[in-house]
Amino acid sequence: MRSDVAQVGSTKIAVVGTGAWGVVVASQMASQGRAVTLVARTRDEAALLSSTRQSPRVPGVALPDTLRVSANLQSVISEASIVVMVVPAQSMRLNFGLVSPHLLPGAVVVSATKGLEIATGLRMTEVIASFTGTDHPICAFSGPNLAAEIAAGKPASSVVACADDHVGQLVQAILTTPSWRIYRHHDVIGVELGGALKNVIALAIGIAEGLEAGENAKAALVTRGLAEMSRLGQALGGEALTFAGLAGLGDLVATCSSPLSRNRTFGLRLARGERLADLIETSGSVAEGVPTTRAALHVASRMGVELPITALLGEVIDGTLDPREAGARLLGRRAGRERVDDSARASLSPSG
């Protein structure tokens, strides 16, 4: 459905979520003169952000003077032509359930959240669509998006995917800045799954780093991890080439190589013997790759797709497998032919 929204300059935008990524996305748009309101969880949080023009989640970065902050969700959403959801994947259903009754007719909804709902295995745009049906265009926004680097104005590229290219162009224009190049795509499924599944592989890379497995091992994990992402993505209707783009390979490289990556750091600490419960307690939250690993395994089982790295990682996360033993088991698998057109069906050929 084509959205009946205004042009870029007069479009009102609501960003729901005051985590680091939500603050950065809202700030980047506001810095380009967009009419953006950041929706805070409480009045106290809104007052703090408004008065200090600083977020404790993005230290040292000042919020643009033009960025409004409000805790009045109903008022903000009911005036916004574009609503950007930037909340944890496992709370998307709860949060969007609060947003959806107040949407303008034809308002565009953009998911900037990477993950799968653990209870259902649904992608974030599917969770959103369970409320909106076909009444609102829905976009997925993903790519190699390390929040601290984008906040600092370092060069970056991302991708917005939408079935309606007219809407995709609008969102592309609104998100683009001089240092942040936004591409658009039609493959919503592939773009979302790339962003979600790379968090799983980043956990595995962190474990390899913690075990001092070496650069060759990490390169193999990235490459075979990308094959797993592509296999599951194709089985669910995504396109193979999407996983070679920004939302797949691009995001995978950034997340697996950067010390800023929470998923990589979680994996590193798991390899050093810390328990998941302790990691969550000291970090204040769980890395998105943990629930995504579990959700991906449920979906893969249903679809008949083999995910060797993800399966072993799931055992490590559950505490039933030592990380070193996981590496040995992975190496002990029978190796088949490497195929660039890796099948989505594990039964067709060895794929480990």
Coordinates of C-alpha atoms in Angstrom, one line a residue:
M1 CA 0.0 0.0 0.0
R2 CA 1.4 3.4 -0.9
S3 CA 1.5 5.8 2.0
D4 CA -0.2 9.2 1.8
V5 CA 2.6 11.0 3.6
A6 CA 4.0 14.5 3.2
Q7 CA 7.3 15.4 1.6
V8 CA 10.5 15.1 3.5
G9 CA 10.8 18.6 4.8
S10 CA 7.4 18.7 6.5
T11 CA 7.2 15.1 7.6
K12 CA 6.8 14.6 11.4
I13 CA 8.8 11.7 12.7
A14 CA 8.5 9.8 16.0
V15 CA 11.4 7.7 17.3
V16 CA 10.3 5.2 20.0
G17 CA 13.2 4.0 22.1
T18 CA 15.8 5.9 24.1
G19 CA 18.6 3.3 24.1
A20 CA 21.8 4.3 22.4
W21 CA 20.6 3.4 18.9
G22 CA 17.3 5.2 19.3
V23 CA 19.0 8.3 20.5
V24 CA 21.6 8.2 17.6
V25 CA 18.9 7.6 14.9
A26 CA 16.8 10.5 16.2
S27 CA 19.7 12.8 16.6
Q28 CA 21.0 12.2 13.1
M29 CA 17.7 13.0 11.5
A30 CA 17.2 16.1 13.7
S31 CA 20.6 17.3 12.8
Q32 CA 19.5 17.5 9.2
G33 CA 16.5 19.7 10.1
R34 CA 13.9 16.9 10.3
A35 CA 10.9 17.4 12.6
V36 CA 11.8 14.6 15.1
T37 CA 10.4 13.7 18.5
L38 CA 12.1 11.1 20.7
V39 CA 9.6 9.2 22.8
A40 CA 10.9 8.7 26.3
R41 CA 9.6 6.0 28.7
T42 CA 8.8 8.4 31.6
R43 CA 8.3 12.1 32.2
D44 CA 11.5 12.1 34.4
E45 CA 13.5 10.6 31.5
A46 CA 12.1 13.1 29.1
A47 CA 12.8 16.0 31.4
L48 CA 16.4 14.8 31.9
L49 CA 17.1 14.4 28.2
S50 CA 15.5 17.8 27.4
S51 CA 17.3 19.7 30.1
T52 CA 20.8 18.2 29.8
R53 CA 20.8 17.5 26.0
Q54 CA 22.8 14.4 26.9
S55 CA 22.0 10.7 27.0
P56 CA 23.9 8.5 29.5
R57 CA 23.7 5.8 26.8
V58 CA 25.7 7.9 24.3
P59 CA 28.3 9.6 26.5
G60 CA 29.9 12.8 25.1
V61 CA 27.4 13.3 22.4
A62 CA 25.0 16.4 22.6
L63 CA 21.4 16.0 21.4
P64 CA 20.6 18.6 18.7
D65 CA 18.7 21.6 20.0
T66 CA 16.0 20.8 17.4
L67 CA 15.3 17.3 18.7
R68 CA 12.2 17.2 20.9
V69 CA 11.8 14.7 23.7
S70 CA 8.4 13.7 25.1
A71 CA 6.9 11.0 27.2
N72 CA 3.4 11.7 25.8
L73 CA 3.3 8.7 23.4
Q74 CA -0.3 9.2 22.3
S75 CA 0.2 12.8 21.3
V76 CA 3.5 12.2 19.5
I77 CA 2.4 9.1 17.6
S78 CA -0.9 10.7 16.6
E79 CA 0.9 13.5 14.7
A80 CA 3.7 11.5 13.1
S81 CA 3.7 10.4 9.5
I82 CA 6.7 8.1 10.2
V83 CA 7.2 6.1 13.3
V84 CA 10.6 4.5 13.9
M85 CA 10.7 1.6 16.4
V86 CA 14.0 1.2 18.1
V87 CA 13.3 -1.1 21.1
P88 CA 14.7 -4.5 22.1
A89 CA 13.3 -7.3 19.9
Q90 CA 11.8 -9.2 22.8
S91 CA 9.7 -6.1 23.8
M92 CA 8.7 -5.0 20.3
R93 CA 5.2 -6.6 20.7
L94 CA 4.6 -4.9 24.0
N95 CA 5.8 -1.5 22.8
F96 CA 4.2 -1.5 19.4
G97 CA 1.0 -2.6 21.1
L98 CA 1.0 0.7 22.8
V99 CA 1.9 2.6 19.6
S100 CA -0.5 1.1 17.1
P101 CA -3.8 2.5 18.4
H102 CA -2.6 6.0 17.8
L103 CA -1.1 5.7 14.3
L104 CA -2.2 8.2 11.7
P105 CA -4.0 6.6 8.7
G106 CA -1.3 5.5 6.2
A107 CA 1.6 6.3 8.6
V108 CA 4.9 4.5 7.8
V109 CA 6.4 2.3 10.4
V110 CA 10.1 1.6 10.3
S111 CA 11.7 -1.1 12.4
A112 CA 15.3 -0.3 13.3
T113 CA 15.5 -3.3 15.7
K114 CA 17.6 -6.4 14.9
G115 CA 16.3 -9.7 16.2
L116 CA 13.7 -12.4 16.2
E117 CA 10.9 -12.8 18.7
I118 CA 11.9 -15.8 20.7
A119 CA 8.3 -17.0 21.4
T120 CA 7.2 -17.1 17.8
G121 CA 10.4 -16.8 15.6
L122 CA 8.8 -13.8 13.9
R123 CA 10.8 -11.0 12.4
M124 CA 10.2 -7.5 13.7
T125 CA 8.2 -6.3 10.7
E126 CA 6.0 -9.4 11.1
V127 CA 5.4 -8.5 14.8
I128 CA 4.4 -5.0 13.7
A129 CA 2.2 -6.3 10.8
S130 CA 0.3 -8.5 13.3
F131 CA -1.1 -5.2 14.6
T132 CA -1.4 -3.1 11.4
G133 CA -2.3 -5.7 8.8
T134 CA -1.9 -4.0 5.4
D135 CA -3.0 -0.6 6.6
H136 CA 0.5 0.8 7.0
P137 CA 3.7 0.5 5.0
I138 CA 6.4 -1.2 7.0
C139 CA 10.2 -0.8 6.4
A140 CA 13.2 -2.6 7.9
F141 CA 16.3 -0.6 8.6
S142 CA 19.6 -2.4 9.0
G143 CA 23.3 -2.5 8.1
P144 CA 26.7 -2.0 9.8
N145 CA 25.4 0.5 12.4
L146 CA 27.8 0.8 15.3
A147 CA 26.0 3.6 17.2
A148 CA 29.1 5.3 18.7
E149 CA 30.7 5.7 15.3
I150 CA 27.6 7.1 13.7
A151 CA 27.1 9.5 16.6
A152 CA 30.7 10.7 16.1
G153 CA 29.9 11.5 12.5
K154 CA 32.2 8.7 11.1
P155 CA 31.3 7.5 7.5
A156 CA 28.7 4.7 7.4
S157 CA 26.3 3.0 5.1
S158 CA 23.0 1.3 5.9
V159 CA 20.0 0.0 4.0
V160 CA 16.2 0.5 4.3
A161 CA 14.0 -2.2 2.8
C162 CA 10.3 -1.8 1.9
A163 CA 8.0 -3.5 -0.5
D164 CA 6.8 -0.1 -1.7
D165 CA 9.7 1.7 -3.4
H166 CA 8.0 5.1 -3.1
V167 CA 8.0 4.7 0.6
G168 CA 11.5 3.3 0.6
Q169 CA 12.7 6.4 -1.2
L170 CA 11.0 8.7 1.4
V171 CA 12.6 6.9 4.3
Q172 CA 15.9 6.8 2.5
A173 CA 15.9 10.5 2.1
I174 CA 14.9 11.2 5.7
L175 CA 17.6 9.0 7.1
T176 CA 20.5 10.2 4.8
T177 CA 23.1 12.6 6.2
P178 CA 26.4 13.9 4.7
S179 CA 28.3 11.1 6.5
W180 CA 25.6 8.4 6.6
R181 CA 24.8 6.9 3.1
I182 CA 21.5 5.1 3.0
Y183 CA 20.6 2.6 0.3
R184 CA 17.2 1.0 -0.3
H185 CA 16.1 -2.5 -1.1
H186 CA 12.9 -4.5 -1.7
D187 CA 13.9 -7.6 0.2
V188 CA 12.5 -7.0 3.6
I189 CA 12.9 -10.6 4.7
G190 CA 16.6 -10.8 3.7
V191 CA 17.5 -7.4 5.2
E192 CA 15.8 -8.2 8.5
L193 CA 17.3 -11.7 8.8
G194 CA 20.8 -10.5 8.0
G195 CA 20.6 -8.0 10.8
A196 CA 19.2 -10.5 13.3
L197 CA 21.4 -13.5 12.5
K198 CA 24.7 -11.8 12.3
N199 CA 24.4 -11.2 16.1
V200 CA 24.5 -15.0 16.5
I201 CA 27.7 -15.3 14.5
A202 CA 29.2 -12.4 16.4
L203 CA 28.7 -14.3 19.7
A204 CA 30.6 -17.2 18.1
I205 CA 33.4 -14.9 17.0
G206 CA 33.7 -13.5 20.5
I207 CA 34.0 -17.0 21.9
A208 CA 36.7 -17.8 19.3
E209 CA 38.5 -14.6 20.3
G210 CA 38.3 -15.6 24.0
L211 CA 39.8 -19.0 23.2
E212 CA 42.6 -17.4 21.2
A213 CA 41.6 -19.6 18.3
G214 CA 43.4 -17.3 15.8
E215 CA 42.5 -15.3 12.7
N216 CA 42.1 -18.3 10.4
A217 CA 39.4 -19.8 12.7
K218 CA 37.6 -16.5 12.9
A219 CA 37.6 -16.1 9.2
A220 CA 36.2 -19.5 8.8
L221 CA 33.5 -18.8 11.3
V222 CA 32.5 -15.6 9.5
T223 CA 32.4 -17.3 6.1
R224 CA 30.5 -20.4 7.3
G225 CA 28.3 -18.3 9.5
L226 CA 27.3 -16.2 6.5
A227 CA 26.4 -19.5 4.7
E228 CA 24.1 -20.3 7.6
M229 CA 22.5 -16.9 7.5
S230 CA 21.9 -17.2 3.8
R231 CA 20.5 -20.8 4.1
L232 CA 17.9 -19.9 6.7
G233 CA 17.2 -16.6 4.9
Q234 CA 16.5 -18.3 1.6
A235 CA 14.3 -20.9 3.3
L236 CA 12.2 -18.1 4.7
G237 CA 11.8 -16.3 1.4
G238 CA 14.8 -13.9 1.4
E239 CA 17.2 -13.5 -1.5
A240 CA 20.7 -15.0 -1.5
L241 CA 22.4 -11.8 -2.8
T242 CA 20.9 -9.7 0.0
F243 CA 23.3 -11.5 2.4
A244 CA 26.2 -10.3 0.4
G245 CA 25.2 -6.7 0.9
L246 CA 25.1 -4.2 3.8
A247 CA 22.5 -6.0 5.9
G248 CA 24.4 -9.3 5.6
L249 CA 28.1 -9.3 5.0
G250 CA 28.5 -5.6 5.9
D251 CA 26.8 -5.9 9.3
L252 CA 28.6 -9.2 9.9
V253 CA 32.0 -7.7 9.3
A254 CA 31.4 -4.7 11.5
T255 CA 29.9 -6.6 14.4
C256 CA 32.4 -9.4 14.4
S257 CA 35.5 -7.2 14.2
S258 CA 34.6 -4.3 16.5
P259 CA 35.2 -4.1 20.3
L260 CA 32.1 -1.9 20.4
S261 CA 29.9 -4.9 19.5
R262 CA 27.9 -6.1 22.6
N263 CA 27.4 -9.5 21.0
R264 CA 31.1 -10.1 20.4
T265 CA 31.9 -9.0 23.9
F266 CA 29.3 -11.3 25.4
G267 CA 30.9 -14.2 23.5
L268 CA 34.4 -13.2 24.6
R269 CA 33.2 -13.3 28.2
L270 CA 31.4 -16.6 27.8
A271 CA 34.7 -18.1 26.6
R272 CA 36.5 -16.8 29.7
G273 CA 34.1 -18.8 31.8
E274 CA 31.5 -16.3 32.9
R275 CA 28.0 -17.6 33.2
L276 CA 25.2 -16.1 31.2
A277 CA 23.2 -15.1 34.2
D278 CA 26.2 -13.2 35.6
L279 CA 26.8 -11.5 32.3
I280 CA 23.2 -10.3 32.2
E281 CA 23.5 -9.0 35.8
T282 CA 26.7 -7.1 35.2
S283 CA 25.7 -5.8 31.8
G284 CA 22.1 -4.8 32.8
S285 CA 20.7 -6.6 29.7
V286 CA 21.3 -9.5 27.4
A287 CA 23.0 -9.2 24.0
E288 CA 20.4 -9.6 21.3
G289 CA 22.2 -12.6 19.8
V290 CA 21.3 -14.8 22.8
P291 CA 17.5 -14.8 22.3
T292 CA 18.0 -14.7 18.5
T293 CA 20.1 -17.9 18.7
R294 CA 17.2 -19.7 20.4
A295 CA 14.6 -18.3 18.0
A296 CA 16.7 -19.1 15.0
L297 CA 17.1 -22.7 16.1
H298 CA 13.3 -23.1 16.5
V299 CA 12.7 -21.7 13.1
A300 CA 15.5 -23.8 11.5
S301 CA 14.0 -26.9 13.0
R302 CA 10.6 -26.1 11.6
M303 CA 12.0 -25.4 8.2
G304 CA 14.4 -28.3 8.1
V305 CA 17.5 -26.1 7.8
E306 CA 20.8 -27.1 9.3
L307 CA 22.7 -24.5 11.3
P308 CA 25.8 -26.2 12.8
I309 CA 27.5 -23.1 14.3
T310 CA 24.2 -21.8 15.7
A311 CA 23.3 -25.2 17.2
L312 CA 26.5 -25.5 19.1
L313 CA 26.3 -21.9 20.2
G314 CA 22.9 -22.7 21.6
E315 CA 24.4 -25.4 23.8
V316 CA 27.2 -23.1 25.0
I317 CA 24.6 -20.4 25.9
D318 CA 22.5 -23.0 27.8
G319 CA 25.6 -24.0 29.7
T320 CA 25.5 -27.6 28.5
L321 CA 28.6 -27.4 26.4
D322 CA 32.1 -26.1 27.1
P323 CA 33.2 -23.5 24.5
R324 CA 36.4 -25.5 23.8
E325 CA 34.4 -28.7 23.2
A326 CA 32.1 -26.8 20.8
G327 CA 35.1 -25.9 18.7
A328 CA 36.3 -29.5 18.6
R329 CA 32.8 -30.8 17.6
L330 CA 32.6 -28.2 14.8
L331 CA 35.9 -29.3 13.4
G332 CA 35.0 -32.9 13.7
R333 CA 32.0 -32.6 11.4
R334 CA 32.3 -34.2 8.0
A335 CA 33.2 -31.5 5.5
G336 CA 31.4 -31.5 2.2
R337 CA 32.0 -29.4 -0.9
E338 CA 32.0 -25.6 -0.5
R339 CA 29.2 -24.2 -2.6
V340 CA 28.6 -20.5 -3.2
D341 CA 24.9 -21.5 -3.9
D342 CA 24.6 -23.2 -0.6
S343 CA 21.1 -24.8 -0.5
A344 CA 18.5 -23.7 2.0
R345 CA 17.7 -27.4 2.6
A346 CA 20.3 -29.2 4.7
S347 CA 19.2 -32.5 3.4
L348 CA 20.4 -31.8 -0.1
S349 CA 24.1 -31.7 0.7
P350 CA 26.5 -31.5 3.6
S351 CA 26.7 -27.9 4.6
G352 CA 28.9 -27.6 7.7

